[in-house]
């Protein structure tokens, strides 16, 4: 597994000294919706310098220091609470972007805990106005087939949202609900009476073809990408995504020398004899075909593959430290993979509210 953080000594709220991971890149979070429900907690812990994290596999609690943090990837279905906190990240020179899951399962009631679709779209636009286009990535995730949702129904939902986001995002990321592979998802759907239909190669290709055609005909020109999918549908212009993406970090934070050194990135001018914007960079590499253009004169050249080998086989994410905890999201989506049960998630949410600034997400 790629090294994500050095280990340092920190002082806990209690005054006790402890060892902590000190990641440069933080994921907040694949395990729960921190922006929607725990934004105040997260930024309070960021200011205090650390939080506690419980390993979901062995139950062991460890500590995460934010001393070295240079970039945060947020994941959310309702990141509206982030708006009041984003200036703090700017003040601390911490970069960010948001993976915004904006689905439409209102009619079917699959996401009863999220705000109305119109409100979520408005939040998307406000975040773009605040952070800039490109920093808010639209996810329709997962794409679910049921006895009430056909491929054409999904495409109609995508069309409705896509038309409203045309000038506000550059990318649409999606995944096909792989229900059989996730016991919690299968169990939750069955308990909630959802008659799901598994995707197969034929239906995936049909959806991909029609989505690609829609993207072109409606003039969206979104980059289309799948998250963690084995199937190759590049013939439709759909690539495999990196959700924790060093290319995006380079694009948005290339002037952060510490982050670029961590990612093993050289910043070079078009003319390789021209000095780097970082004086410490001695030799400027040649500009290759996979170099990232930052400005008409500046390029970024990656010297290593930062892929996180600890993730799923078809996940393209680079190494980061996720600080969330399962069984804590009160969105209570019917298909949830992160909650064992709604009751446990609600109980943990109540524990959090009884001690909202504790070092653990559940108080």
Coordinates of C-alpha atoms in Angstrom, one line a residue:
X1 CA 0.0 0.0 0.0
X2 CA 1.2 3.5 -0.8
X3 CA 2.5 5.5 2.1
X4 CA -0.1 8.2 2.8
X5 CA 1.2 9.8 6.0
X6 CA 4.2 10.2 8.3
X7 CA 3.7 9.5 11.9
X8 CA 4.1 12.2 14.5
X9 CA 3.4 12.9 18.2
X10 CA 0.4 15.0 19.1
X11 CA -1.3 16.3 22.3
X12 CA -4.9 15.1 22.7
X13 CA -7.6 17.3 24.1
X14 CA -7.1 15.5 27.4
X15 CA -3.4 16.6 27.5
X16 CA -2.1 13.1 26.9
X17 CA 0.5 12.6 24.2
X18 CA -0.3 10.1 21.4
X19 CA 1.0 9.0 18.0
X20 CA -0.9 10.1 15.0
X21 CA -0.9 9.8 11.2
X22 CA -0.3 13.1 9.5
X23 CA -1.7 12.8 6.0
X24 CA -1.0 15.4 3.2
X25 CA -4.3 14.4 1.4
X26 CA -7.5 13.8 3.4
X27 CA -10.7 12.2 2.0
X28 CA -13.8 13.4 3.9
X29 CA -15.4 10.9 3.3
X30 CA -16.3 7.7 1.5
X31 CA -17.7 6.3 4.7
X32 CA -20.2 8.9 5.7
X33 CA -21.5 12.3 4.6
X34 CA -19.2 14.7 6.6
X35 CA -20.2 17.9 4.7
X36 CA -23.9 17.3 5.2
X37 CA -23.9 16.2 8.9
X38 CA -20.5 16.8 10.4
X39 CA -19.1 19.9 8.7
X40 CA -19.0 21.9 12.0
X41 CA -17.3 19.0 13.7
X42 CA -14.8 18.5 11.0
X43 CA -13.7 22.1 10.9
X44 CA -13.5 22.3 14.7
X45 CA -11.3 19.3 14.6
X46 CA -9.2 20.8 11.8
X47 CA -8.6 23.9 14.0
X48 CA -7.8 21.7 17.0
X49 CA -5.3 19.8 14.8
X50 CA -6.5 16.2 15.0
X51 CA -9.4 13.8 15.1
X52 CA -9.8 10.2 16.1
X53 CA -10.5 7.4 13.6
X54 CA -11.8 3.9 14.2
X55 CA -10.7 1.2 11.9
X56 CA -13.9 -0.5 10.5
X57 CA -12.2 -3.9 10.2
X58 CA -10.6 -4.3 13.7
X59 CA -12.3 -1.6 15.8
X60 CA -9.0 -0.1 16.8
X61 CA -9.0 3.7 17.3
X62 CA -6.1 5.8 16.0
X63 CA -5.5 9.5 15.6
X64 CA -5.2 11.6 12.5
X65 CA -3.2 14.9 12.7
X66 CA -4.0 17.7 10.2
X67 CA -0.5 19.3 10.7
X68 CA 0.6 18.3 7.2
X69 CA -2.7 18.5 5.4
X70 CA -2.6 20.3 2.1
X71 CA -5.6 19.1 0.2
X72 CA -9.1 17.7 1.1
X73 CA -11.5 15.8 -1.2
X74 CA -15.0 16.2 0.1
X75 CA -17.8 13.7 -0.8
X76 CA -21.4 14.6 -0.2
X77 CA -25.1 14.5 -1.2
X78 CA -25.7 17.8 0.5
X79 CA -22.6 19.9 0.9
X80 CA -24.5 23.1 1.6
X81 CA -23.1 23.3 5.2
X82 CA -19.5 23.6 3.7
X83 CA -20.3 27.1 2.3
X84 CA -19.7 28.9 5.6
X85 CA -16.4 27.0 6.2
X86 CA -14.6 27.3 2.9
X87 CA -12.9 30.6 3.6
X88 CA -11.1 28.9 6.4
X89 CA -9.4 26.5 4.0
X90 CA -8.3 29.4 1.9
X91 CA -6.8 31.1 4.9
X92 CA -4.9 27.9 5.8
X93 CA -3.7 27.3 2.2
X94 CA -5.5 24.0 2.1
X95 CA -6.9 23.1 -1.3
X96 CA -10.2 21.2 -2.0
X97 CA -12.7 20.0 -4.4
X98 CA -16.1 18.3 -3.9
X99 CA -17.4 15.0 -5.2
X100 CA -21.1 16.0 -5.2
X101 CA -23.5 13.0 -5.6
X102 CA -26.6 14.6 -7.2
X103 CA -29.1 11.8 -7.9
X104 CA -32.8 12.0 -8.6
X105 CA -34.6 9.2 -6.9
X106 CA -37.3 11.5 -5.5
X107 CA -40.3 9.7 -7.1
X108 CA -39.1 6.3 -6.0
X109 CA -38.2 7.4 -2.4
X110 CA -34.7 5.9 -2.5
X111 CA -33.1 8.9 -0.8
X112 CA -35.7 10.2 1.7
X113 CA -33.1 12.0 3.8
X114 CA -31.7 14.4 1.2
X115 CA -33.1 17.8 0.4
X116 CA -35.4 18.4 -2.6
X117 CA -33.6 18.1 -5.9
X118 CA -34.2 21.8 -6.8
X119 CA -32.4 22.8 -3.6
X120 CA -29.5 20.5 -4.2
X121 CA -29.1 21.9 -7.7
X122 CA -29.1 25.4 -6.3
X123 CA -26.4 24.3 -3.7
X124 CA -24.3 23.0 -6.6
X125 CA -24.4 26.3 -8.3
X126 CA -23.6 28.3 -5.2
X127 CA -20.6 26.1 -4.6
X128 CA -19.4 26.6 -8.2
X129 CA -19.8 30.4 -7.7
X130 CA -17.7 30.1 -4.5
X131 CA -15.0 27.7 -5.6
X132 CA -15.0 27.9 -9.4
X133 CA -16.1 25.6 -12.2
X134 CA -14.2 22.3 -12.2
X135 CA -14.0 22.0 -8.4
X136 CA -17.5 20.6 -8.1
X137 CA -17.8 17.2 -9.8
X138 CA -21.2 15.9 -10.5
X139 CA -21.8 12.2 -9.6
X140 CA -24.9 10.3 -10.4
X141 CA -24.0 7.4 -8.2
X142 CA -25.2 4.7 -8.2
X143 CA -27.3 4.1 -11.3
X144 CA -30.0 1.7 -10.0
X145 CA -32.3 -0.4 -12.1
X146 CA -35.5 -1.6 -10.4
X147 CA -39.0 -2.7 -11.4
X148 CA -39.8 1.0 -11.3
X149 CA -36.7 2.5 -12.9
X150 CA -35.7 1.5 -16.4
X151 CA -32.6 2.6 -18.4
X152 CA -34.7 5.3 -20.2
X153 CA -36.0 6.5 -16.8
X154 CA -32.4 6.9 -15.6
X155 CA -31.5 8.8 -18.8
X156 CA -34.4 11.1 -18.3
X157 CA -33.3 11.9 -14.8
X158 CA -29.7 12.6 -16.0
X159 CA -31.1 14.8 -18.8
X160 CA -33.1 16.9 -16.4
X161 CA -30.1 17.5 -14.1
X162 CA -27.6 17.8 -16.9
X163 CA -29.5 20.5 -18.6
X164 CA -29.4 22.5 -15.4
X165 CA -25.7 21.9 -14.7
X166 CA -24.5 22.5 -18.3
X167 CA -22.6 25.6 -17.4
X168 CA -21.6 24.6 -13.9
X169 CA -19.6 21.4 -14.2
X170 CA -17.1 19.7 -16.4
X171 CA -17.6 16.1 -15.6
X172 CA -20.2 13.5 -14.8
X173 CA -19.1 10.4 -12.8
X174 CA -21.4 7.4 -12.4
X175 CA -21.4 3.8 -11.4
X176 CA -23.7 0.9 -12.0
X177 CA -25.2 -0.5 -8.8
X178 CA -23.4 -3.8 -8.2
X179 CA -25.8 -5.2 -5.7
X180 CA -24.8 -8.8 -5.5
X181 CA -21.2 -7.8 -4.6
X182 CA -22.2 -5.7 -1.6
X183 CA -24.1 -7.7 1.1
X184 CA -25.1 -4.5 3.0
X185 CA -26.6 -3.0 -0.2
X186 CA -28.5 -6.2 -1.1
X187 CA -29.8 -6.6 2.5
X188 CA -30.9 -3.0 2.8
X189 CA -32.7 -3.1 -0.6
X190 CA -34.5 -6.3 0.3
X191 CA -35.4 -5.1 3.8
X192 CA -36.9 -2.0 2.2
X193 CA -38.9 -3.8 -0.4
X194 CA -36.9 -2.5 -3.4
X195 CA -37.1 -4.9 -6.4
X196 CA -33.7 -4.3 -7.9
X197 CA -32.4 -5.5 -11.2
X198 CA -28.8 -6.3 -11.7
X199 CA -26.9 -4.7 -14.5
X200 CA -25.2 -6.9 -17.1
X201 CA -22.8 -6.1 -19.9
X202 CA -25.6 -5.6 -22.4
X203 CA -27.5 -3.1 -20.3
X204 CA -24.3 -1.3 -19.3
X205 CA -23.4 -0.8 -22.9
X206 CA -26.9 0.3 -23.8
X207 CA -26.9 2.9 -21.1
X208 CA -23.4 4.1 -21.9
X209 CA -24.2 4.5 -25.6
X210 CA -27.3 6.5 -25.0
X211 CA -25.6 8.6 -22.3
X212 CA -22.8 9.5 -24.6
X213 CA -25.2 10.4 -27.4
X214 CA -27.2 12.6 -25.0
X215 CA -24.0 14.3 -23.9
X216 CA -23.1 15.2 -27.4
X217 CA -26.6 16.1 -28.7
X218 CA -27.4 18.4 -25.8
X219 CA -24.1 20.2 -26.0
X220 CA -23.1 19.4 -22.5
X221 CA -19.6 18.2 -23.5
X222 CA -19.1 16.8 -20.0
X223 CA -16.2 14.4 -19.5
X224 CA -17.9 11.1 -18.7
X225 CA -16.3 8.6 -16.3
X226 CA -17.2 5.5 -14.3
X227 CA -16.2 5.0 -10.7
X228 CA -14.7 1.6 -9.8
X229 CA -16.2 -0.2 -12.8
X230 CA -14.5 -3.2 -14.5
X231 CA -16.3 -2.8 -17.8
X232 CA -14.5 -0.9 -20.5
X233 CA -16.8 1.5 -22.3
X234 CA -14.2 3.8 -23.7
X235 CA -15.7 3.3 -27.2
X236 CA -18.4 5.7 -26.0
X237 CA -15.9 8.2 -24.7
X238 CA -16.3 7.1 -21.1
X239 CA -13.1 6.7 -19.1
X240 CA -12.3 5.2 -15.8
X241 CA -12.3 7.8 -13.1
X242 CA -9.9 8.8 -10.3
X243 CA -12.1 10.3 -7.7
X244 CA -9.2 11.2 -5.4
X245 CA -7.4 12.7 -8.4
X246 CA -3.8 14.0 -8.4
X247 CA -4.4 15.7 -11.8
X248 CA -7.1 17.8 -10.3
X249 CA -4.9 18.6 -7.3
X250 CA -2.1 19.7 -9.6
X251 CA -4.5 21.8 -11.6
X252 CA -5.9 23.6 -8.6
X253 CA -2.9 23.8 -6.3
X254 CA 0.2 23.7 -8.5
X255 CA 1.7 26.7 -6.6
X256 CA 1.7 24.6 -3.4
X257 CA 5.3 23.5 -3.3
X258 CA 4.7 21.1 -0.4
X259 CA 1.9 19.3 -2.1
X260 CA 3.7 19.1 -5.5
X261 CA 6.8 17.6 -3.7
X262 CA 4.5 15.0 -2.0
X263 CA 2.9 14.1 -5.4
X264 CA 6.3 14.0 -7.1
X265 CA 5.4 16.7 -9.6
X266 CA 7.7 19.0 -11.5
X267 CA 6.4 22.3 -12.7
X268 CA 8.1 23.4 -15.9
X269 CA 7.9 26.2 -18.5
X270 CA 7.2 25.5 -22.1
X271 CA 10.9 26.2 -22.8
X272 CA 12.7 23.6 -20.6
X273 CA 15.7 26.0 -20.2
X274 CA 13.5 28.5 -18.4
X275 CA 13.8 28.3 -14.6
X276 CA 11.0 26.6 -12.7
X277 CA 8.6 28.7 -10.6
X278 CA 10.1 26.8 -7.7
X279 CA 13.8 27.7 -7.4
X280 CA 14.6 24.5 -5.7
X281 CA 13.8 22.5 -8.8
X282 CA 17.2 22.0 -10.5
X283 CA 16.6 20.2 -13.8
X284 CA 13.5 20.7 -15.8
X285 CA 12.1 17.6 -17.4
X286 CA 11.0 17.4 -21.0
X287 CA 7.4 18.2 -21.7
X288 CA 5.8 14.9 -22.6
X289 CA 2.4 14.1 -24.1
X290 CA 0.9 13.3 -20.7
X291 CA 2.1 16.5 -19.1
X292 CA -0.7 18.7 -17.6
X293 CA -1.0 22.2 -19.1
X294 CA -1.6 24.7 -16.2
X295 CA -1.3 27.9 -18.2
X296 CA -0.1 28.5 -21.8
X297 CA 3.4 28.6 -20.5
X298 CA 3.4 26.2 -17.5
X299 CA 3.2 22.4 -17.4
X300 CA 3.1 19.8 -14.7
X301 CA 5.1 16.6 -15.2
X302 CA 4.3 13.7 -12.8
X303 CA 7.4 11.6 -11.9
X304 CA 5.5 8.7 -10.2
X305 CA 2.2 6.8 -10.2
X306 CA 0.4 7.9 -7.0
X307 CA -2.4 5.2 -7.3
X308 CA -3.6 3.8 -4.0
X309 CA -2.9 0.1 -4.2
X310 CA -5.1 -0.5 -1.1
X311 CA -8.3 0.4 -2.9
X312 CA -10.6 -1.9 -5.0
X313 CA -9.1 -3.4 -8.1
X314 CA -10.7 -1.0 -10.5
X315 CA -10.5 2.1 -8.3
X316 CA -8.2 4.7 -9.8
X317 CA -7.9 6.9 -6.7
X318 CA -4.5 8.1 -5.4
X319 CA -3.5 7.5 -1.9
X320 CA -5.2 9.5 0.8
X321 CA -6.5 9.2 4.4
X322 CA -10.2 8.7 4.8
X323 CA -11.4 10.1 8.1
X324 CA -15.1 9.0 8.1
X325 CA -16.8 6.2 9.9
X326 CA -19.4 3.7 8.8
X327 CA -22.9 3.6 10.4
X328 CA -23.0 7.3 10.9
X329 CA -24.9 8.7 7.9
X330 CA -28.5 9.7 8.6
X331 CA -29.4 10.3 5.0
X332 CA -30.8 6.8 5.3
X333 CA -30.8 6.0 1.6
X334 CA -32.5 2.7 0.9
X335 CA -29.5 1.2 -1.0
X336 CA -26.8 2.4 1.5
X337 CA -23.5 0.6 1.5
X338 CA -22.1 2.5 4.5
X339 CA -24.8 1.7 7.1
X340 CA -25.5 -1.7 8.4
X341 CA -29.0 -0.5 9.5
X342 CA -30.9 2.8 9.8
X343 CA -31.3 2.4 13.5
X344 CA -27.5 2.1 14.2
X345 CA -26.9 5.2 12.0
X346 CA -29.5 7.3 13.8
X347 CA -28.2 6.1 17.2
X348 CA -24.6 7.2 16.3
X349 CA -25.9 10.5 14.9
X350 CA -27.6 11.2 18.3
X351 CA -24.3 10.3 20.1
X352 CA -22.6 12.9 17.9
X353 CA -25.1 15.6 18.8
X354 CA -24.6 14.9 22.5
X355 CA -20.9 15.8 22.1
X356 CA -20.5 17.6 18.8
X357 CA -16.9 18.6 19.2
X358 CA -15.4 15.3 20.5
X359 CA -12.4 13.9 18.7
X360 CA -14.5 11.0 17.4
X361 CA -17.2 11.6 14.8
X362 CA -19.7 9.9 17.1
X363 CA -18.8 12.1 20.1

